[in-house]
XYZ file of C-alpha atoms in Angstrom:
397
model
C 112.553 103.985 70.509
C 111.450 100.661 71.488
C 109.107 100.272 74.025
C 109.219 97.182 76.452
C 105.656 96.213 75.406
C 107.250 94.972 71.883
C 109.291 92.256 73.032
C 107.673 89.130 74.700
C 110.410 87.832 76.925
C 110.184 91.493 78.952
C 106.293 90.672 79.126
C 106.585 87.688 80.446
C 108.953 88.419 82.934
C 107.619 91.640 84.236
C 104.009 90.392 84.409
C 103.934 86.991 85.045
C 102.734 85.956 81.388
C 103.853 82.743 80.305
C 104.517 81.896 76.930
C 102.556 78.440 76.873
C 99.680 79.440 79.650
C 99.339 82.877 79.357
C 97.876 84.153 82.568
C 97.666 80.721 84.082
C 100.176 79.450 86.616
C 102.920 77.134 84.930
C 103.240 73.936 86.105
C 101.337 74.498 89.990
C 102.801 72.769 92.822
C 100.830 69.769 94.102
C 102.048 69.820 97.576
C 103.044 72.463 100.382
C 105.943 71.837 102.932
C 105.240 69.130 105.365
C 104.139 71.590 108.265
C 100.994 72.138 106.454
C 100.147 68.650 105.669
C 97.208 69.495 108.223
C 95.963 71.684 105.553
C 96.351 69.589 102.262
C 94.945 66.836 104.092
C 91.683 68.755 104.279
C 91.755 70.314 101.220
C 92.469 67.040 99.575
C 89.301 64.991 101.234
C 86.847 67.710 101.203
C 84.141 65.981 99.257
C 84.243 63.163 102.105
C 84.361 65.702 104.961
C 81.712 67.785 103.833
C 79.512 64.481 102.592
C 79.977 62.775 106.807
C 79.449 66.323 107.906
C 83.065 66.503 109.828
C 84.708 69.171 107.631
C 83.624 72.617 110.442
C 85.098 69.794 113.213
C 88.069 69.457 111.503
C 88.632 72.879 110.315
C 88.123 74.012 114.032
C 90.518 71.831 115.430
C 93.514 73.055 113.189
C 96.601 74.896 114.916
C 97.418 78.101 114.007
C 99.760 77.616 110.961
C 102.684 80.868 110.577
C 102.905 81.444 106.959
C 106.741 81.921 107.302
C 107.356 78.627 105.547
C 105.811 79.605 102.224
C 108.866 81.159 101.072
C 108.112 81.190 96.919
C 105.484 81.990 94.827
C 104.035 78.808 93.789
C 104.070 77.696 97.194
C 102.257 80.514 98.417
C 99.503 80.355 95.430
C 98.935 76.862 96.253
C 98.467 77.600 99.900
C 95.982 80.543 98.530
C 94.461 77.457 96.815
C 94.062 75.678 99.595
C 92.755 77.862 102.277
C 90.203 79.289 99.742
C 88.816 75.993 98.987
C 88.750 75.149 102.925
C 86.922 78.509 103.482
C 84.478 78.362 100.800
C 83.534 74.509 101.970
C 83.586 75.836 106.171
C 81.118 78.742 104.948
C 78.693 76.918 102.491
C 79.207 73.457 103.941
C 76.799 71.160 102.161
C 74.707 74.158 100.484
C 71.606 73.642 102.858
C 71.483 77.122 104.275
C 73.526 76.550 107.547
C 76.097 79.153 106.589
C 78.813 80.304 109.118
C 78.990 84.143 109.324
C 82.417 83.995 111.224
C 85.732 82.114 109.965
C 87.929 80.756 112.782
C 90.906 82.600 113.345
C 93.104 79.524 112.989
C 92.236 79.381 109.060
C 91.232 83.019 109.106
C 94.857 85.119 110.373
C 97.009 82.769 108.079
C 94.535 83.188 104.983
C 94.447 87.281 105.406
C 98.450 87.405 106.170
C 98.770 85.376 103.274
C 96.318 86.986 100.957
C 97.996 90.336 101.991
C 101.429 89.353 100.982
C 99.996 88.076 97.408
C 97.694 91.356 97.291
C 94.745 89.516 96.705
C 91.256 89.144 98.975
C 91.230 86.258 101.355
C 88.771 84.469 99.346
C 88.382 81.497 96.962
C 89.077 84.015 93.250
C 89.724 82.752 89.920
C 93.079 82.927 89.865
C 93.128 80.043 92.259
C 90.448 77.605 91.230
C 91.095 78.314 87.980
C 94.390 79.471 87.119
C 96.281 77.481 89.713
C 94.101 74.171 90.370
C 95.289 72.112 87.767
C 97.733 69.477 86.808
C 99.241 67.219 84.011
C 98.213 63.743 85.065
C 100.550 61.562 82.836
C 102.787 62.474 80.233
C 100.465 62.855 77.139
C 99.456 66.255 78.721
C 95.873 65.028 80.068
C 95.136 67.238 82.911
C 93.290 67.035 86.253
C 92.407 69.548 88.993
C 93.949 69.203 92.464
C 90.796 70.221 94.362
C 87.160 69.731 94.176
C 84.197 70.450 97.121
C 81.823 67.288 96.126
C 82.393 64.262 94.141
C 79.741 64.838 91.996
C 80.327 68.886 91.367
C 81.785 68.610 88.127
C 84.583 70.999 88.997
C 87.059 68.793 87.182
C 85.060 69.927 83.677
C 84.281 73.446 84.561
C 87.938 74.941 86.246
C 89.577 72.761 83.252
C 87.126 73.713 79.993
C 87.376 77.617 81.593
C 91.065 77.162 81.992
C 91.863 75.708 78.092
C 90.021 78.778 76.988
C 92.493 80.832 78.827
C 95.337 78.662 77.239
C 93.914 78.896 73.602
C 93.095 82.761 73.919
C 96.511 83.579 75.506
C 98.407 82.062 72.061
C 97.160 85.994 70.908
C 98.843 87.681 73.701
C 102.260 86.934 72.089
C 101.567 89.094 69.141
C 101.191 92.199 71.398
C 104.910 92.970 70.774
C 104.246 92.947 67.205
C 101.595 95.359 67.134
C 102.863 97.921 68.624
C 105.896 97.571 66.787
C 104.175 97.779 63.528
C 102.339 100.590 64.863
C 105.520 102.113 65.469
C 107.436 101.371 62.407
C 104.208 102.057 60.141
C 104.044 98.239 58.527
C 100.452 98.224 58.067
C 100.313 95.016 56.813
C 102.164 93.504 59.619
C 99.728 94.899 62.032
C 96.934 93.461 59.974
C 98.244 89.751 59.921
C 98.603 90.030 63.889
C 95.618 91.209 64.424
C 93.772 88.222 62.395
C 96.224 86.241 64.319
C 94.656 87.591 67.220
C 91.105 86.832 66.172
C 91.772 83.599 65.032
C 93.060 82.450 68.691
C 90.039 83.952 69.924
C 87.223 81.964 67.403
C 89.935 78.961 68.763
C 88.784 79.459 72.622
C 85.038 79.474 71.528
C 85.525 76.042 69.834
C 87.513 74.834 73.524
C 84.134 77.040 75.070
C 82.041 74.321 73.458
C 83.474 71.641 75.384
C 81.776 72.505 78.619
C 78.516 70.982 77.502
C 80.215 67.924 77.153
C 81.733 67.866 80.754
C 79.477 70.197 83.379
C 76.005 69.293 83.813
C 73.832 72.472 84.112
C 71.732 70.861 87.281
C 74.923 69.774 89.316
C 76.513 73.101 88.629
C 73.853 74.949 89.571
C 72.670 73.149 92.805
C 76.385 72.175 93.713
C 79.378 73.419 92.649
C 78.039 76.988 92.414
C 77.555 77.158 95.809
C 80.946 76.846 96.792
C 81.686 79.794 94.562
C 79.529 82.232 96.101
C 81.356 84.733 97.554
C 80.004 87.366 100.272
C 79.587 90.687 98.275
C 75.683 91.283 97.375
C 74.988 87.714 99.287
C 71.537 88.021 100.872
C 72.785 85.134 103.072
C 75.629 86.907 103.926
C 74.377 90.276 103.896
C 77.012 91.811 106.308
C 80.041 90.134 104.652
C 82.131 87.297 106.425
C 83.763 87.929 109.739
C 87.684 87.140 109.746
C 88.190 86.439 113.115
C 91.608 87.633 114.678
C 92.152 89.695 111.874
C 89.820 92.507 111.417
C 87.205 93.546 113.925
C 84.579 94.005 111.109
C 82.803 91.653 108.822
C 84.149 92.165 105.179
C 82.725 91.657 101.817
C 84.154 90.125 99.174
C 82.928 88.681 95.659
C 82.800 85.243 94.773
C 85.302 83.701 91.697
C 83.866 85.346 88.687
C 85.164 85.006 84.743
C 85.192 88.749 85.342
C 88.380 88.026 87.438
C 89.985 87.049 83.874
C 92.475 88.993 82.820
C 92.774 87.446 79.224
C 89.348 89.246 78.124
C 90.023 92.656 79.655
C 93.490 92.466 77.828
C 92.013 92.460 74.524
C 89.497 94.678 75.795
C 92.487 97.498 76.171
C 94.035 96.301 73.475
C 91.209 97.100 70.950
C 90.184 100.066 72.684
C 87.040 98.659 73.231
C 85.794 101.074 76.098
C 84.124 98.786 78.990
C 85.203 100.631 81.764
C 83.832 103.912 80.559
C 81.067 106.349 81.522
C 80.643 104.577 84.997
C 77.825 102.522 85.364
C 77.693 99.155 87.441
C 79.147 96.885 84.218
C 82.254 99.443 84.118
C 82.382 99.448 88.205
C 82.237 95.419 88.632
C 84.825 95.545 86.119
C 87.313 97.837 87.763
C 86.534 96.248 91.106
C 87.456 92.673 89.570
C 90.977 94.109 88.678
C 91.726 93.860 92.521
C 90.667 90.089 92.418
C 93.535 89.665 89.970
C 97.337 88.787 90.878
C 98.761 92.335 91.018
C 101.435 91.572 88.191
C 98.186 90.731 85.682
C 96.561 93.931 86.662
C 99.755 95.881 86.566
C 99.951 94.577 82.543
C 96.504 95.931 81.852
C 97.427 99.128 83.805
C 100.917 98.988 81.364
C 98.351 98.253 78.027
C 96.086 101.075 78.986
C 99.244 103.429 79.298
C 100.241 102.441 75.023
C 99.665 103.871 71.908
C 96.198 103.189 70.752
C 95.552 100.072 68.243
C 92.276 101.505 67.384
C 93.011 105.603 67.068
C 96.010 104.137 64.683
C 93.426 102.024 62.378
C 90.839 104.522 62.463
C 93.725 106.963 61.162
C 94.916 104.752 58.651
C 91.939 104.692 57.013
C 92.797 101.510 55.131
C 90.013 99.146 54.484
C 92.409 95.770 54.939
C 93.613 97.131 58.635
C 90.064 97.616 59.742
C 88.495 94.602 58.325
C 91.487 92.848 60.447
C 90.535 95.223 63.504
C 86.636 94.187 63.179
C 87.773 90.418 63.011
C 89.231 90.561 66.499
C 86.290 92.443 67.859
C 83.678 90.029 66.560
C 85.715 87.443 67.808
C 85.144 88.769 71.169
C 81.055 89.549 70.432
C 80.663 85.747 69.572
C 82.409 84.717 72.819
C 80.556 86.955 74.644
C 77.214 85.741 73.369
C 78.034 82.310 73.762
C 79.050 83.184 77.414
C 75.010 84.336 77.605
C 74.028 81.210 76.028
C 75.796 79.576 78.373
C 74.900 81.354 81.697
C 70.780 80.986 80.365
C 71.897 76.746 80.198
C 73.820 76.941 83.616
C 71.958 79.792 85.466
C 68.887 81.157 84.540
C 67.100 77.480 83.201
C 67.905 75.636 86.333
C 67.075 78.610 88.562
C 63.563 78.861 87.024
C 63.320 75.077 87.755
C 64.345 75.316 91.267
C 61.570 78.432 92.176
C 58.811 75.973 90.617
C 59.761 73.537 92.703
C 60.105 75.114 95.966
C 58.295 74.262 98.717
C 59.938 76.068 101.446
C 60.538 79.894 101.856
C 64.578 80.046 101.395
C 67.081 82.479 100.059
C 66.122 83.010 96.320
C 67.509 86.875 95.859
C 70.887 85.449 94.592
C 69.776 82.609 92.313
C 69.950 84.819 89.081
C 72.877 86.365 90.166
C 76.850 85.914 89.142
C 79.022 83.950 91.802
C 80.849 87.933 91.642
C 77.361 89.149 93.515
C 76.212 91.034 89.755
C 73.213 90.891 88.011
C 74.281 88.711 85.826
C 72.443 88.873 82.188
C 72.078 92.854 82.737
C 75.988 92.657 83.121
C 76.699 90.298 80.231
C 74.650 91.871 77.573
C 75.891 95.395 78.729
C 79.620 94.088 77.904
C 78.726 92.167 74.838
C 76.711 95.738 73.539
C 79.307 97.453 74.565
C 81.878 95.013 72.580
C 79.342 95.231 69.752
C 79.317 98.522 68.858
C 83.129 99.052 68.705
C 83.259 97.356 65.591
C 84.102 99.788 62.710
C 81.747 98.772 59.987
C 78.372 97.513 61.043
C 77.171 94.094 60.574
């Protein structure tokens, strides 16, 4: 009997996965209904408001708005992005250590209400700043971001390269129905070809990833943009979390935007039977936690994938050399992506953090400098994920 996973149209409709952009939001809205003009005005002018020192004053003067006029999914996603950007800017401001620990109720209440409706946390997540923060600038499909924090924060390059990696890897999702149907029908050559297509898509995603060097300066990323992506979980500057005035009585801790919140790579880990979440440990727990930062349809897709027949066990059972090589090609492509991610983190986080430590003249918070924006011990986490992937190869080398 055919399964739902054997039809991409069914996957697309049930799990909000687009045929062209994958887990990204296709053609995001650029404007909210007029009643939310004040929100939009602040979000569009964040760089000037932060630079002039007027951001917090503008936020504190906002009227309390109802979310009732956000009637469709795309307007709700845009509003979540807008309120997320405003919140990050309000908390961190110019990034000089002047941190606000209470989000005013006029922004906290609608933000938390909307987050509850979307089943997302009230913080800027990857699904906001990467997957929904883009537009086509012209008919040639050149792209731009909707919102940035500072004029020189290189967010356009960082967010768009991340998005393009997602889109390139997303082409592989279309092969998933072929894989499950080929397994059910015992069509080994079809399965082999589908696995090789996935490997090819992941290799192309790595090539796109290389573009980050052209568009993102390490010092600017570390010292400017990264400030606004940091959350209030595992962050000594907000050790108790953030107080959402008018919604919760106690402060809440949430992780900042992180690549761990991307569904695309967890998707291929699950598909290939790479046990990233097995055996407990901080890396496994972090990846499990990050699913709660994904849109619910996407985390449901990952759960559904987990309930399907194991591709890895099928390949092992058949003992076919060509099939094993194709499977390993997929795993190697993931290993290469994770190796490259480690190189990027070294260039964009560890080296600038080391330079900042050497140049310090005052005692300021530094415990978080080598942590990811999601609050993890960054290198240990990435090395653990990479090693688990490497160990999943069927053949050494």
